[in-house]
Coordinates of C-alpha atoms and ligand atoms in Angstrom, one line a residue:
X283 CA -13.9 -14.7 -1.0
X284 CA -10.7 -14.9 -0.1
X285 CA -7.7 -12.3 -0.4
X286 CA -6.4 -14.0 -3.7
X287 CA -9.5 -14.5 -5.4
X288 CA -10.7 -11.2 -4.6
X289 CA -7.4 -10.1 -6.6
X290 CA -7.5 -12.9 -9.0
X291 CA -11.6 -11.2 -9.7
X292 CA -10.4 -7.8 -10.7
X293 CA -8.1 -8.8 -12.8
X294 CA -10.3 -11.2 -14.5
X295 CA -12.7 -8.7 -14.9
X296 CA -10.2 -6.4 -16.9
X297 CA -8.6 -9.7 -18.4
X298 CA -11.8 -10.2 -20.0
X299 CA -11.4 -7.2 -22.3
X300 CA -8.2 -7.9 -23.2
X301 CA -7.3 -10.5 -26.0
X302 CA -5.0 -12.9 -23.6
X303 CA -4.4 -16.4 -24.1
X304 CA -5.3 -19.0 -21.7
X305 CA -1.4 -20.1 -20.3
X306 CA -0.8 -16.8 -20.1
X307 CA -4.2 -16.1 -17.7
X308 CA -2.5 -18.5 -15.7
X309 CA 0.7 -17.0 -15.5
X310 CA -0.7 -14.1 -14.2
X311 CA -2.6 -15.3 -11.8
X312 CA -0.4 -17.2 -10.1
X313 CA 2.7 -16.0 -8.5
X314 CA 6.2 -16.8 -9.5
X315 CA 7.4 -18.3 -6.6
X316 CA 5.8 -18.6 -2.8
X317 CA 8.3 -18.7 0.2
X318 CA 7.0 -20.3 3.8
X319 CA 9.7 -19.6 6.8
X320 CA 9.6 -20.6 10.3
X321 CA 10.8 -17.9 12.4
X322 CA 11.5 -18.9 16.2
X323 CA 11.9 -15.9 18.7
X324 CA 13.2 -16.6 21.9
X325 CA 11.1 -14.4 23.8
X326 CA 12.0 -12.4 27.2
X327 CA 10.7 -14.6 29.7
X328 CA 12.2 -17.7 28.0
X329 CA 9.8 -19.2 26.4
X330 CA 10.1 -19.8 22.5
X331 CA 7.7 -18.8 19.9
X332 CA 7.5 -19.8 16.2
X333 CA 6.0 -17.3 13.8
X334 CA 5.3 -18.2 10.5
X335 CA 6.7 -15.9 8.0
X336 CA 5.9 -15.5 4.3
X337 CA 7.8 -14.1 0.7
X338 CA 5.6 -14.2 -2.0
X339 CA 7.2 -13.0 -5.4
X340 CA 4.5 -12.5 -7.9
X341 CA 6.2 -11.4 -11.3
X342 CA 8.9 -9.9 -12.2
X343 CA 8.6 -8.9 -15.9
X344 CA 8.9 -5.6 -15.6
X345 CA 11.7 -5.1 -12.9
X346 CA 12.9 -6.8 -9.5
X347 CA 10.0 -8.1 -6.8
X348 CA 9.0 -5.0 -5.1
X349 CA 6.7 -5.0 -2.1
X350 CA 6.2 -4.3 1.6
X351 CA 6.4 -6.4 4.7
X352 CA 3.8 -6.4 7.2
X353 CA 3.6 -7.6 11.0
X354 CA -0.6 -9.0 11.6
X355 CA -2.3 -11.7 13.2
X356 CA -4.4 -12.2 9.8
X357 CA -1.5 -12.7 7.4
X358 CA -1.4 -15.9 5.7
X359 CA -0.2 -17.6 2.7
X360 CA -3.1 -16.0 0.5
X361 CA -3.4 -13.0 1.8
X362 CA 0.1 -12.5 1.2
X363 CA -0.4 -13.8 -2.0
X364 CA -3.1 -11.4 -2.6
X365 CA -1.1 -8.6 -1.5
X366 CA 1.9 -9.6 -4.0
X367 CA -0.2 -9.8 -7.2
X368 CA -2.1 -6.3 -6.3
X369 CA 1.8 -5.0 -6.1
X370 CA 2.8 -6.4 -9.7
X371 CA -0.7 -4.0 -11.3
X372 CA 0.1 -1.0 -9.3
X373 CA 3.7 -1.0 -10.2
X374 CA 2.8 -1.0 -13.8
X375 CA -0.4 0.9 -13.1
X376 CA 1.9 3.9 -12.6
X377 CA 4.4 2.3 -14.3
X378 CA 7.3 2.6 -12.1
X379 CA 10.1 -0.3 -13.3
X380 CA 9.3 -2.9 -10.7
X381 CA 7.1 -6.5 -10.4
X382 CA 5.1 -7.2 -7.1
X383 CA 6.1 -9.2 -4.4
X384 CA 5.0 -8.8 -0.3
X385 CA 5.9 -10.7 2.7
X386 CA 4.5 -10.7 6.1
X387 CA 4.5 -12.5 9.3
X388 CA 1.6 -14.0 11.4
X389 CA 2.5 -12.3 14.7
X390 CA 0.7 -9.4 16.6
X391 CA 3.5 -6.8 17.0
X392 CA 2.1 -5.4 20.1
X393 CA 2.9 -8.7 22.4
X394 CA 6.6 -8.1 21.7
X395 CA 9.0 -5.6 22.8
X396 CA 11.8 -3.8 20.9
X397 CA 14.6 -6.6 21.3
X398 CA 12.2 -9.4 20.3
X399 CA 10.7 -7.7 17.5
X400 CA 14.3 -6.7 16.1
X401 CA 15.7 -10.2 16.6
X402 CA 12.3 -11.6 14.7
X403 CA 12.8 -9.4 11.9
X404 CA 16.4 -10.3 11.8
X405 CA 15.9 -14.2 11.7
X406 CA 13.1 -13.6 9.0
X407 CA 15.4 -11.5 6.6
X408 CA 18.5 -13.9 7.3
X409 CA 16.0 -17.4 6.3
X410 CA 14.6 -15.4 3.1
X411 CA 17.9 -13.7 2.2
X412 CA 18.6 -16.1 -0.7
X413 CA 15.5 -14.9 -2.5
X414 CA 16.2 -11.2 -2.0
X415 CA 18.2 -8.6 -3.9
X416 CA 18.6 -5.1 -4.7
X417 CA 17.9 -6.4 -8.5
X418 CA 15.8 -9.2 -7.6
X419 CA 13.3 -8.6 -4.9
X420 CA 13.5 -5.3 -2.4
X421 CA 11.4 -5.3 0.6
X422 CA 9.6 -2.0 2.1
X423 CA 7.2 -1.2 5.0
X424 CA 3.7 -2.2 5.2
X425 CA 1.0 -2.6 8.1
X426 CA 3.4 -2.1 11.3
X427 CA 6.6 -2.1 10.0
X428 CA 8.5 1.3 9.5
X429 CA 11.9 2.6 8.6
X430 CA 13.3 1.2 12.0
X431 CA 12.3 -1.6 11.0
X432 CA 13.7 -1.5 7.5
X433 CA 16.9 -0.3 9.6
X434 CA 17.1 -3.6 10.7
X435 CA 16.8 -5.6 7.8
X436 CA 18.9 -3.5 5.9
X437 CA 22.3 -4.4 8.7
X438 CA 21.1 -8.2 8.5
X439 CA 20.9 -8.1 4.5
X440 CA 24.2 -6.3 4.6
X441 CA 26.4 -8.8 7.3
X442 CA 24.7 -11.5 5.0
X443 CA 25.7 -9.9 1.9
X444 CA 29.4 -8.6 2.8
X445 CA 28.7 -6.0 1.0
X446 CA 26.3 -2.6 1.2
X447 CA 23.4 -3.9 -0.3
X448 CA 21.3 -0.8 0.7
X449 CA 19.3 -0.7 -2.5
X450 CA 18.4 -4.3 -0.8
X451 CA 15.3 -2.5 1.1
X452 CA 13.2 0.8 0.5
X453 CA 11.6 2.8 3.6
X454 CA 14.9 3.2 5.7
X455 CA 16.2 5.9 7.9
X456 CA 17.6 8.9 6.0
X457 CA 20.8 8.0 8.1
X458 CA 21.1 4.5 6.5
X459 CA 20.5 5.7 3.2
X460 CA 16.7 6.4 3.3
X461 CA 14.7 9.0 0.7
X462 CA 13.5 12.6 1.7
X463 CA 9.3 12.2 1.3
X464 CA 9.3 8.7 1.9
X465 CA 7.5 8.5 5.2
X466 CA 5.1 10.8 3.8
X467 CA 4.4 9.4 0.1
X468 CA 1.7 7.4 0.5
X469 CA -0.7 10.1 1.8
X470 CA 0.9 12.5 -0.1
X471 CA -0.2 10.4 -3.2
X472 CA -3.3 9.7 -1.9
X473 CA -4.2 13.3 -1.9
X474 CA -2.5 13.9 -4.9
X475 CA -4.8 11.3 -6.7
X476 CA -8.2 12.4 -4.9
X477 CA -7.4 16.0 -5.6
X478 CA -6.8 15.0 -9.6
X479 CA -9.9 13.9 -9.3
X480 CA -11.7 16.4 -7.8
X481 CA -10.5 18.5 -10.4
X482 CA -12.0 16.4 -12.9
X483 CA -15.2 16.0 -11.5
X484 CA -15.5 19.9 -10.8
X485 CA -16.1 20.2 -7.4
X486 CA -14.4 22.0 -5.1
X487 CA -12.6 20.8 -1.8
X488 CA -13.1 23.2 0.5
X489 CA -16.3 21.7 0.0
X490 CA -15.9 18.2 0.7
X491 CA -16.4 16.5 4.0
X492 CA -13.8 13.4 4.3
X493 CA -14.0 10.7 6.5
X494 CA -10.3 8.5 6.6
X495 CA -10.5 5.2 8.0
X496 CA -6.8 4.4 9.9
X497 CA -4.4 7.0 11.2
X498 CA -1.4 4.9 10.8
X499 CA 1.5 6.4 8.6
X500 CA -1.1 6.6 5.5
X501 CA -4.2 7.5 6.9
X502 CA -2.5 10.3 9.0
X503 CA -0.5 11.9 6.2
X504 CA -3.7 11.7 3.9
X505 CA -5.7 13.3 6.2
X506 CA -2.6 15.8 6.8
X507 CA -2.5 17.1 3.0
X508 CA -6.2 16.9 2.0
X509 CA -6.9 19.4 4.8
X510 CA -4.3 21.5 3.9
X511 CA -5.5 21.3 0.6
X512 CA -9.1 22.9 2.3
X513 CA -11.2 19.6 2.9
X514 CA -12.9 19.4 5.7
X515 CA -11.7 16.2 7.6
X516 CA -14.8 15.3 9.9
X517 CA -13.8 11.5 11.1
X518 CA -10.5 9.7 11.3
X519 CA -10.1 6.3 13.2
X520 CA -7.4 3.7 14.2
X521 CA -7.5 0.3 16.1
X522 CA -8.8 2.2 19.4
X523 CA -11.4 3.8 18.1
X524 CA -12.6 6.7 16.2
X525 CA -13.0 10.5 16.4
X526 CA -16.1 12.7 14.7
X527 CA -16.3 16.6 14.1
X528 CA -18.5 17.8 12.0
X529 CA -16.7 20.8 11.7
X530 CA -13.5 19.7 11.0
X531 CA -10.8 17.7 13.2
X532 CA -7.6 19.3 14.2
X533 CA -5.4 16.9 12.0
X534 CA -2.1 18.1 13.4
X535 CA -3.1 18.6 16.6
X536 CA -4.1 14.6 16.6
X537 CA -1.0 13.4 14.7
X538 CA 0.7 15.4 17.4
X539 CA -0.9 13.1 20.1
X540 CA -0.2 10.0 18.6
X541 CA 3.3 11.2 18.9
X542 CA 3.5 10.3 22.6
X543 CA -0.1 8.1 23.1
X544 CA -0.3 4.7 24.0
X545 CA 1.1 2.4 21.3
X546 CA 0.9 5.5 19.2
X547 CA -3.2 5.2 19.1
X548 CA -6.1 7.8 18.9
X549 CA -7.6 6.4 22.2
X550 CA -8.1 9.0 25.1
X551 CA -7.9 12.0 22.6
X552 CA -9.2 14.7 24.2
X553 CA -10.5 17.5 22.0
X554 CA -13.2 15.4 19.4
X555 CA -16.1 13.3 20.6
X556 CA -15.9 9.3 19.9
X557 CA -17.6 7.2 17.2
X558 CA -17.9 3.7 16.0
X559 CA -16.3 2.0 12.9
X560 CA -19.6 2.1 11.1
X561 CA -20.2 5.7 12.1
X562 CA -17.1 6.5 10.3
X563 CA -17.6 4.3 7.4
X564 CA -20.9 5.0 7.2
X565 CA -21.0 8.6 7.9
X566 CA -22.7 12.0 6.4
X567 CA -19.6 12.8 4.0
X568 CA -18.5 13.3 0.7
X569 CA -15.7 11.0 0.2
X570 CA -14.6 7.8 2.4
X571 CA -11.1 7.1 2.8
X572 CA -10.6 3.4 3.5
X573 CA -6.7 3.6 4.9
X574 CA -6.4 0.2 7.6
X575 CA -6.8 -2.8 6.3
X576 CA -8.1 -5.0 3.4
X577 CA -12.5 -6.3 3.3
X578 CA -13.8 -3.2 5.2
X579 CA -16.1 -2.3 2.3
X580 CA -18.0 -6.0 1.8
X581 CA -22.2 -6.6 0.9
X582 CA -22.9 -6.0 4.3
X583 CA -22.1 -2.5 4.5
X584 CA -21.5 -0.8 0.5
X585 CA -25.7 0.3 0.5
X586 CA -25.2 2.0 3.6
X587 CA -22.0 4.0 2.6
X588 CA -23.0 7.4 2.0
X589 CA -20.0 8.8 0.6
X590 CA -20.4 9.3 -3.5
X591 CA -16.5 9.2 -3.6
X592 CA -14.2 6.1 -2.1
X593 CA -10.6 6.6 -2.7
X594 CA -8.7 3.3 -1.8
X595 CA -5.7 4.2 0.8
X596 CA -5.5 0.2 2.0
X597 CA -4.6 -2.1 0.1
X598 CA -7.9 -4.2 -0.9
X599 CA -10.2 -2.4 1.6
X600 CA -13.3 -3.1 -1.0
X601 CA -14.7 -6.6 -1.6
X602 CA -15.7 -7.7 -5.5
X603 CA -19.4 -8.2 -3.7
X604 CA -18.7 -4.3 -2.2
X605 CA -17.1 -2.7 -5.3
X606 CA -20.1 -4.4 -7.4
X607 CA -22.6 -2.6 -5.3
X608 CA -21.1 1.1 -4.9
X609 CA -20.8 0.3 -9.0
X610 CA -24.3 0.0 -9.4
X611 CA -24.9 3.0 -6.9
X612 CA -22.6 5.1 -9.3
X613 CA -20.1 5.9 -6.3
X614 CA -16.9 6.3 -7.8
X615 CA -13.7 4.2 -6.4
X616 CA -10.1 5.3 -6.9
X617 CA -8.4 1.9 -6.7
X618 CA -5.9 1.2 -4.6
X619 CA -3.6 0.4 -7.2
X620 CA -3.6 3.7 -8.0
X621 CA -4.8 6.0 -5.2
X622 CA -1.8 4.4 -2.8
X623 CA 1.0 3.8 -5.1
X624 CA 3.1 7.2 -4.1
X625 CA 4.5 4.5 -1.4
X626 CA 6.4 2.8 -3.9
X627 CA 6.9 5.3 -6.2
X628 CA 9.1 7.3 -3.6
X629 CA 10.5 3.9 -2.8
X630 CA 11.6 3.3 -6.4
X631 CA 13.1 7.1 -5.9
X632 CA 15.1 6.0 -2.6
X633 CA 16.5 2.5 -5.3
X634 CA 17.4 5.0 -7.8
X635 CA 19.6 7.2 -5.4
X636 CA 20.9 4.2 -3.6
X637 CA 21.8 2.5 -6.7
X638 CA 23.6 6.5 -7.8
X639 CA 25.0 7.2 -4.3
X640 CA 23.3 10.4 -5.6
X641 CA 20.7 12.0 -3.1
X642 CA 18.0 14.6 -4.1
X643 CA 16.2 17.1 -2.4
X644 CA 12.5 17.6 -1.1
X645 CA 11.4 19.5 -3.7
X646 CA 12.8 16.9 -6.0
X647 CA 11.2 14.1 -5.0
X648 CA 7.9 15.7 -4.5
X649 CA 8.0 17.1 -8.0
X650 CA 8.6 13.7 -9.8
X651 CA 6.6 12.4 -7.6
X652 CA 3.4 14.2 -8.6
X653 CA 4.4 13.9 -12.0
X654 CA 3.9 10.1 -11.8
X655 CA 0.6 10.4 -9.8
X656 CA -1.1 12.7 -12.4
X657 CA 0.2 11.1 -15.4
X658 CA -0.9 7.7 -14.0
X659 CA -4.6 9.3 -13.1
X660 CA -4.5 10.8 -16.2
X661 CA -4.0 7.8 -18.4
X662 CA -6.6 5.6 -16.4
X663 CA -9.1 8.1 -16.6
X664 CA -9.3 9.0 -20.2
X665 CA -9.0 4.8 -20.9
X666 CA -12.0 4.6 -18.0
X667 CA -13.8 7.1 -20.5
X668 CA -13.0 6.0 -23.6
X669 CA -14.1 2.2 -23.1
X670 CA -16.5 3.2 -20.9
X671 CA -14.7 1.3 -17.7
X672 CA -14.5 2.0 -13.8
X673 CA -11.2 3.5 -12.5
X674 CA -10.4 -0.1 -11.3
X675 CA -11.0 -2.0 -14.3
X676 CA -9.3 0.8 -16.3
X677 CA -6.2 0.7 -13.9
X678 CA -5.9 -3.5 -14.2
X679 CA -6.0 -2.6 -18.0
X680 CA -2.9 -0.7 -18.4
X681 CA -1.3 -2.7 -15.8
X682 CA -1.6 -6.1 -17.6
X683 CA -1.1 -5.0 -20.7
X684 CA 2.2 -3.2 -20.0
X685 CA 3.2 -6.5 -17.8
X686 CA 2.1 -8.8 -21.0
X687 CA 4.0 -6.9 -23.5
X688 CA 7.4 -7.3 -21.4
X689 CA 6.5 -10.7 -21.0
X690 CA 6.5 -11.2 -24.8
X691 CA 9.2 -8.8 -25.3
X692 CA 11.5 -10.7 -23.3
X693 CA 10.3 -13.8 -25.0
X694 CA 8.5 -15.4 -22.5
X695 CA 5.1 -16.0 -24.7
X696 CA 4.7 -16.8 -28.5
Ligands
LIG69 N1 3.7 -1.4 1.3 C1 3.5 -0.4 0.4 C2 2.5 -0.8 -0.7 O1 1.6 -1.6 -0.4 C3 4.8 0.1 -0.2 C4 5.6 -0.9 -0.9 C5 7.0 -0.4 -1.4 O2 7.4 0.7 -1.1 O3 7.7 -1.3 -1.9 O4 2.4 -0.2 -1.7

């Protein structure tokens, strides 16, 4: 199934217990408007490549388009697609005032070098500029982007503009206008969420053997702040492999290495021993942290997974045919609509002080922050257990009827 469907499924699947009219079905599951760019790079050799680059805006009922950008080989039109529609539920999942857009080029990052990756990005934001806005659709990091990045669209968005349009992108460089907490939100929230449920469940997490799938910026950072928080983090992994302790991996001590590694990978870490992808995934531990990228959790591999907690880092890392069998083995799944939205909630924070030319502090953003993560758990568990409902189908819930009832609000429907 593809990305879209796979989307489209879950929130059918909540849909279904809501009372919702056919046309507006539709609406929903369809974005608002799809944007196809060519974007030619004159590489440094001479030669000139075309990339295909991609805006999709999902729906904007509740606020501007808000979503990342993300540099892979595997993006396409539906993936991206996918990606924009799960942004529109976990906006009003945690209900932060946005809608749900992404964009993405087809490209492997790692075959370009600094100057032809700046002057791709550049060429990408300047052909879908008209589309963008700080009130109509704000861009943010995703797979391999990062605030340099973001400090690069947000110069081309502002010669384009002839204005400061910083409130144009979310992710930057403190320097250019960026948040405090931002690099760190998503794993930050990540924890927050899988320690709120921990909490609920009664156990205890110096008890809990954790097994994160991705040391990018999310996986690292969740991995960072559940071990401070006393789990024991026995497997982490990126693109060059993985890493296995049973008795607990030195978390800094590998973030630290990434620092200077090779392309900023795992590979060649000295003080762990290696394992596969499936030994991580399908490991001895108590809960599996899915943070890379989207169908790692499919029928092939959900009755092996031994984990009896998955909390959903990545964006879609669980296929309907996975999450229908770690349903029926009563493993619970945080969804990622919820377990990774502390990305764009610090993002909306960063729109907020942009828009005020007001900055706040650490301690600021942290604190609302959490707020927003534990209200948002709060309210999808308690609907999960009143209707009887997984976290996911619970989550969709909330999330399309808050977007519904700005869409009639505003006039839209009957
Ligand atoms: N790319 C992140 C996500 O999937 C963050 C988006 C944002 O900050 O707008 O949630």
């Amino acid at each position: 199934m593809s990305l879209a469907d796979a989307t489209k499924h879950f929130f059918e699947q909540a849909a279904a217990g809501l009372d919702l009219e056919p046309g507006v079905r539709q609406l929903l599951e369809t974005p608002q408007r799809e944007v196809m760019v060519q974007v030619p790079v004159v590489k440094d050799d001479g030669t000139l490549e075309v990339y295909l680059g991609f805006r999709v805006q999902h729906n904007d009922a509740r606020g501007p388009f808000k979503g990342g950008v993300r540099f892979h080989p595997s993006v396409d039109l539906d993936e991206v697609r996918g990606l924009a529609a799960l942004m529109t539920w976990k906006c009003a999942a945690v209900n932060i005032p946005y809608g749900g857009g992404k964009g993405g080029i087809a490209v492997d990052p790692f075959t370009l070098n600094k100057r032809e990756l700046k002057q791709m990005t550049r060429t990408f934001i300047s052909k879908i500029f008209p589309f963008l806005g700080e009130k109509i659709d704000v861009p943010a990091p995703d797979v391999n982007t990062n605030a340099e990045v973001m400090g690069w669209i947000v110069d081309k968005a502002n010669e384009l503009a002839h204005d400061d349009v910083r409130g144009v992108v979310t992710g930057k460089p403190i320097e250019l206008g960026g948040s405090v907490g931002r690099t760190e939100a998503t794993g930050r929230g990540v924890a927050l969420t899988t320690l709120r449920l921990l909490k609920y469940l009664g156990q205890d997490p110096a008890k809990m053997k954790v097994a994160v799938q991705g040391f990018g910026n999310n996986g690292s950072y969740t991995a960072y702040y559940l071990s401070q928080a006393g789990c024991r983090i026995v497997a982490v992994s990126d693109i060059s492999g993985g890493f296995g302790d049973d008795n607990g991996l030195d978390i800094p001590a590998m973030m630290e290495y990434c620092k200077t590694s090779d392309k900023h990978l795992l590979a060649g870490y000295p003080d762990a021993s290696p394992i596969s992808n499936e030994q991580l995934l399908e490991g001895d531990v108590d809960i599996l942290i899915p943070a890379a990228l989207e169908n790692q959790i499919t029928a092939d591999n959900a009755d092996r997974i031994k984990a009896s907690i998955v909390v959903e880092a990545a964006n879609a890392p669980t296929t309907p045919e996975g999450d229908k069998i770690l349903a029926e083995r009563n493993i619970k799944v945080v969804p990622d609509i919820l377990a990774n939205a502390g990305g764009v909630t610090v993002s909306y924070f960063e729109w907020v002080q942009n828009l005020q030319s007001f900055y706040w502090d650490e301690d600021t953003v942290n604190t609302h922050l959490t707020n927003i993560m534990h209200n948002a758990f709060d309210d999808i568990w308690n609907l999960a257990k009143e209707r009887n409902l997984s976290l996911r189908t619970a989550a969709y819930t909330i999330a399309i009827e808050r977007v519904v009832k700005a869409m009639k609000l505003k006039g839209m429907l009957l």
